[in-house]
Amino acid sequence: MRIPPAAWYRTLADALSGPLVIGLILALGPVLLPPTMLDVGALCALYLVAGVGLNLLMGHTGQVSFGQGGFWAIGAYAVGILTVKAGLPVTAAVPAAVAVTGVAAVVIGWPVTALRGHYIAVATLALALIVVDLANNLGSLTGGNAGLVGIPSLTLAGEPLSGASFYRLCWAVALVVLVLAANISRSRTGRAMRAVGADESGSQSVGMSSARYRLAAFVFAAVLAGAGGALYATYLGFLSPEAFSVDLSALFLIVIMVGGMSSPYGAVVGAVAVTALSQWLTDLSANPALPARVVPALNTLLYGLVIFLVMRFVPGGLLPLLGRAARGAVAMVWAGDGRGLAMLRIRGRRRPAVASEGEP
Amino acid sequence: MSQLLQSVFSGLALGSLFAVIGIGFVIIHRVTGVLNLAQGALAVLGAYLMSDLVGTLPWVASLLVGSAVVAVVAALIGVAVITARQTLEYSPTIMTLGIAIASQGVFVLIWGDLPHTYPPISQVAWRVAGAFVLPQQLLLLVTASVALVLLQLFFSRAYLGKALTAAALNPRSAQLVGIDLVRVGTIAFAVSGAVAGASGAIFGALVPVTPHSHLGLAVAGFAAAVLGNLYSPTATMAGGLLLGQLTSAAATYGLPEYQQVVALVVLILVLLGRTLWQRRGGVLT
Amino acid sequence: MLQVEELVVRYGGLEALHQVSLTVADGDFVAVLGRNGAGKSTLVKAIAGVLPVASGRIIHDGDRIDGARPAQVVRHGIAVVPEGRQLFGQLNVRDNLRLGAFGVTSRGLLGMARTLLPRQRLVEARVERVLHLLPELAGLLDRPAGVLSGGEQQMVAVGRALVADPRVLVVDELSLGLAPRVVTRLLAHLATLNQEGISIVLIEQNIALALQASRSAYVLEGGVVRFRGRSADLANDDTVLSAYLGVSEAVH
């Protein structure tokens, strides 16, 4: 019995995680989910937004950034400061915060995107740490360690957005962002970005504009993270520096790692996985038998472990693996024997990291 | 004047810690090409172990046992990272970041999130020209210097040291003469871990150890390593000490909350400086 | 005796060697010829233990060594002189030579412990012996390997492999980038070594020199053995020479 051609499934897999699904999530969420879950669902959408940005940055232009958490924090604190300290109405503060993040991204990104490989990774990590430090230290502006309270929720026609309406807003934003990112990915810009990412020697063979593409991707990712943070601030109502620790950058990294970095749609799987993990941990923290410090620590431990395990054993991401598993399972049923199992084997060069890469 | 001197003395210990972490970065990177972002966590682990052991064992024994344990942990990290299939240029680095973040969780689970502290070998401070210096601070400087000298000797004289250098220079050829790249890389990790752990253990008597300080230490150590061009342990030592002085000066002269920020800003400036230098056609080995 | 039997090796998703069989009798001097991409270097890497073997066997002196790690292959008595010299450029020649013995002397816990020493009698003795075989190296000992000329580097590379005291020496692309006079001298050294009993496997693109120096020859193309036989016969076989090696005249 012939195993059916793979293209069938690839199209199916793509469609399964594409805008169709997001549209469904958007429409059906408030119907199917209990009201307590809607907030979590909204947060998932925001994580997705930031994740999509990082996918474009890392997956396309190949720039490792551990600093998405930092830009999320900038977006969040910008909203907080503009509303609480400067008295701006929240509907103006959110776009303004996104703009602020964009400016910061250009200023920071201009020197940082000149770096390569290891260096940009550590530089962006340093940035994420700096932002948290500043949040802690610029007390008069940010409320310091005690935090910033009293951030109003977004309103639509006078009614504050919360629950179902906030959920819908976030997923609408996520849908727009995802379609935008997919379009960019398919466009000439996307191809140029991938060319920049593939050009490891940095010889700028793509032309002087490679620097521009790198910066564009960096700013795009930062702006998306900032938008996520800004909306997050309106949802939560208060901010404290602990929420923006390295855990957050780890979270975004997991979103794109779990989903695989080749397609922006992979971030959907990642965002759902991460949100599910967070939610499970939050439920765990309700357990009175556990001391208060255990769950946050478990949170951190699990994030770190997931990053390590995925990078170590499934570096292509789980989405491609799931796709192969689906194909393999169906093939097994179709052919009636174990041939499908072969599709599950992860292909790739089995070579320790230190051996030099070779030529035939 | 004595304020300046006090700042210098305080900066010595921190600078020595940065230097040692940085030297660890350099060794691991030279031999395996990996950027071990868990370096800071290894130093913090050394301090935590010290805080547990120093109650039951004499000081020196605690230090040795603690460092040995950290060396083993570092070796395990090394094996896990080196034997991985490398799909992206930075995959091993992300792996070490994952381990570093996970270790933070482990620290809190085992030791809680309150600072741990233990007494230095001597509480009696020496008075030098109007400023105070603790023997512990000098001990850390001496330890870092001794480690540097021993490492330089190891790489330049010992057969194994040359094998590690060879593995860094030409992994393919090194394999052909029978140098096991995994074994050699693991040794690099273990040595860096041992030294980081020992320094963390000594430093922990001066500044209470907390679970979230490791990334800041890693970044500072990396800054020192970059000053050493990710190649020269001696230059890294100098870089680390310099960074320690800058951080201490920031604390003394009015910006105590910005200690971390100073280290981070210096890193970014140094990295930019390097890139600009390269752009201008300068050569960095 | 080194026997390669029906070796299949995959590289970069392609089958680089298809059912390749090759025999190196004790004391033989074998040339392996072929155009670029024919699979010669893949064969060397498979023998050295650097590339995994998909199927087939590599047998040396009765023991199967396919799948062995490079250190084990060296200890078994096969040393490789890699393509392009590949010395440890920043170390001096003496250290390069010494390191040739790393795999064979660092065996076991005691062996590993001894590697912490700066000098070991075993290693120094081996280096001395190689200096007798290749006296030109004596004057180069303290120079950094990277500054030497191509011919000098090639000699150091051969010397480094010899320090492991191999019974089979595999030399990959000896003549690459070297003047013919230099290559001739190196081949003379290889001939002497061959007379001392070391089997030589010479992977080469320079057909004339290779066939002159060797006694047996194999021709690879597209990962398959197209000719096996005596070098003298191949030198006169225009058909094979033109078909697989792009040579239009007989090579004498």
XYZ file of C-alpha atoms in Angstrom, chain A residues 21-207:
187
model
C -7.412 28.590 13.828
C -6.849 32.022 15.260
C -10.144 33.142 13.863
C -11.798 30.178 15.537
C -10.060 30.852 18.830
C -11.152 34.439 18.637
C -14.758 33.670 17.918
C -15.304 30.593 20.000
C -13.154 31.357 23.015
C -15.671 33.368 24.995
C -18.265 30.736 24.146
C -16.293 27.634 25.048
C -14.013 28.794 27.806
C -15.120 29.440 31.377
C -14.898 33.155 32.272
C -11.896 32.615 34.543
C -9.917 31.263 31.630
C -10.563 34.224 29.376
C -7.903 36.353 31.021
C -5.398 33.579 30.585
C -6.487 33.191 27.004
C -5.947 36.880 26.388
C -2.475 36.658 27.847
C -1.773 33.767 25.526
C -2.579 36.012 22.588
C -0.202 38.667 23.864
C 2.580 36.121 24.277
C 1.859 35.057 20.721
C 2.252 38.617 19.504
C 5.672 38.945 21.118
C 6.614 35.474 19.953
C 5.823 36.242 16.339
C 8.145 39.207 16.483
C 10.931 37.112 17.904
C 10.346 34.487 15.239
C 10.983 37.053 12.558
C 14.092 38.271 14.333
C 15.657 34.950 15.174
C 14.142 32.682 12.589
C 14.676 34.979 9.647
C 17.567 37.340 10.241
C 19.231 34.928 12.626
C 19.791 37.431 15.403
C 19.542 35.861 18.822
C 17.728 38.142 21.208
C 17.246 37.436 24.859
C 15.905 40.934 25.305
C 12.277 40.635 24.256
C 11.319 40.713 27.899
C 13.028 44.068 28.153
C 10.948 45.619 25.384
C 7.785 44.114 26.821
C 8.703 45.838 30.071
C 9.353 49.124 28.301
C 5.910 48.952 26.680
C 4.267 48.098 29.980
C 6.030 50.770 32.004
C 5.458 53.359 29.295
C 1.732 52.807 29.591
C 2.000 52.858 33.356
C 4.004 56.050 33.514
C 1.944 57.837 30.872
C -1.351 57.056 32.566
C -0.458 57.178 36.239
C 2.246 59.829 36.253
C 1.387 61.926 33.238
C -2.347 61.503 33.309
C -2.736 60.518 29.695
C -5.963 58.707 28.829
C -5.284 55.052 28.402
C -6.512 54.822 24.798
C -3.809 57.303 23.857
C -1.235 55.814 26.206
C -1.174 52.402 24.587
C -0.252 53.564 21.081
C 2.115 56.071 22.602
C 3.778 53.293 24.557
C 4.191 51.274 21.395
C 5.768 54.285 19.745
C 8.110 54.767 22.696
C 9.171 51.154 22.448
C 9.797 51.644 18.765
C 12.023 54.638 19.374
C 13.901 52.806 22.098
C 14.314 49.868 19.747
C 15.810 52.045 17.048
C 18.199 53.715 19.465
C 19.224 50.440 21.100
C 19.046 48.396 17.943
C 21.242 50.601 15.843
C 24.434 49.640 17.682
C 23.249 46.234 18.859
C 22.307 44.882 15.440
C 25.854 45.539 14.337
C 26.917 42.699 16.615
C 26.944 39.096 15.606
C 26.399 35.679 17.043
C 27.391 35.287 20.665
C 27.758 38.997 21.195
C 24.276 40.033 20.272
C 22.939 37.261 22.499
C 24.761 38.514 25.557
C 24.144 42.170 24.715
C 20.392 41.637 24.523
C 20.518 39.596 27.719
C 22.316 42.502 29.348
C 19.615 44.843 28.082
C 16.851 42.758 29.601
C 18.696 42.879 32.915
C 19.283 46.627 32.638
C 15.619 47.351 32.062
C 14.654 45.479 35.203
C 17.405 47.253 37.126
C 16.197 50.629 35.941
C 12.637 49.728 36.830
C 13.851 48.946 40.316
C 16.036 51.993 40.685
C 14.159 54.835 39.039
C 11.681 54.771 41.886
C 10.159 58.177 41.327
C 9.216 57.221 37.804
C 8.463 53.543 38.042
C 7.426 53.081 41.617
C 10.589 51.105 42.211
C 10.384 47.820 43.979
C 6.952 48.510 45.354
C 5.531 48.808 41.898
C 3.259 51.041 39.942
C -0.434 50.825 40.638
C -3.604 52.252 39.276
C -3.243 51.645 35.578
C -6.706 51.884 34.031
C -8.107 49.310 31.657
C -8.738 50.096 28.062
C -12.247 51.257 27.321
C -14.426 50.935 24.279
C -17.368 53.305 24.069
C -17.084 54.014 27.753
C -17.117 50.384 28.825
C -13.862 48.991 30.275
C -12.525 46.066 28.312
C -12.236 42.944 30.372
C -13.091 39.306 30.208
C -14.568 38.448 26.836
C -14.088 41.833 25.204
C -10.443 42.071 26.203
C -9.952 38.512 25.060
C -11.368 39.372 21.665
C -9.207 42.469 21.368
C -6.038 40.553 22.108
C -6.793 37.769 19.685
C -7.782 40.279 17.023
C -4.403 41.939 17.458
C -2.757 38.523 17.338
C -4.574 37.663 14.109
C -3.539 40.899 12.461
C 0.056 40.502 13.597
C 0.262 36.894 12.472
C -1.117 37.600 9.025
C 1.204 40.591 8.751
C 4.198 38.515 9.754
C 3.279 35.711 7.387
C 2.972 38.207 4.566
C 6.310 39.746 5.373
C 7.804 36.287 5.509
C 6.505 35.442 2.058
C 7.444 38.802 0.581
C 10.693 40.004 -0.877
C 11.543 41.572 2.466
C 11.146 38.228 4.145
C 13.380 36.542 1.627
C 15.962 39.263 2.078
C 15.802 38.783 5.828
C 16.356 35.072 5.451
C 19.279 35.787 3.164
C 20.724 38.059 5.815
C 20.282 35.344 8.384
C 21.954 32.751 6.211
C 24.916 34.981 5.554
C 26.894 33.912 8.593
C 30.194 35.414 7.650
C 28.586 38.812 7.852
C 30.282 39.767 4.649
C 27.244 41.792 3.706
C 26.987 40.024 0.418
C 23.327 40.938 0.479
C 24.402 44.528 0.185
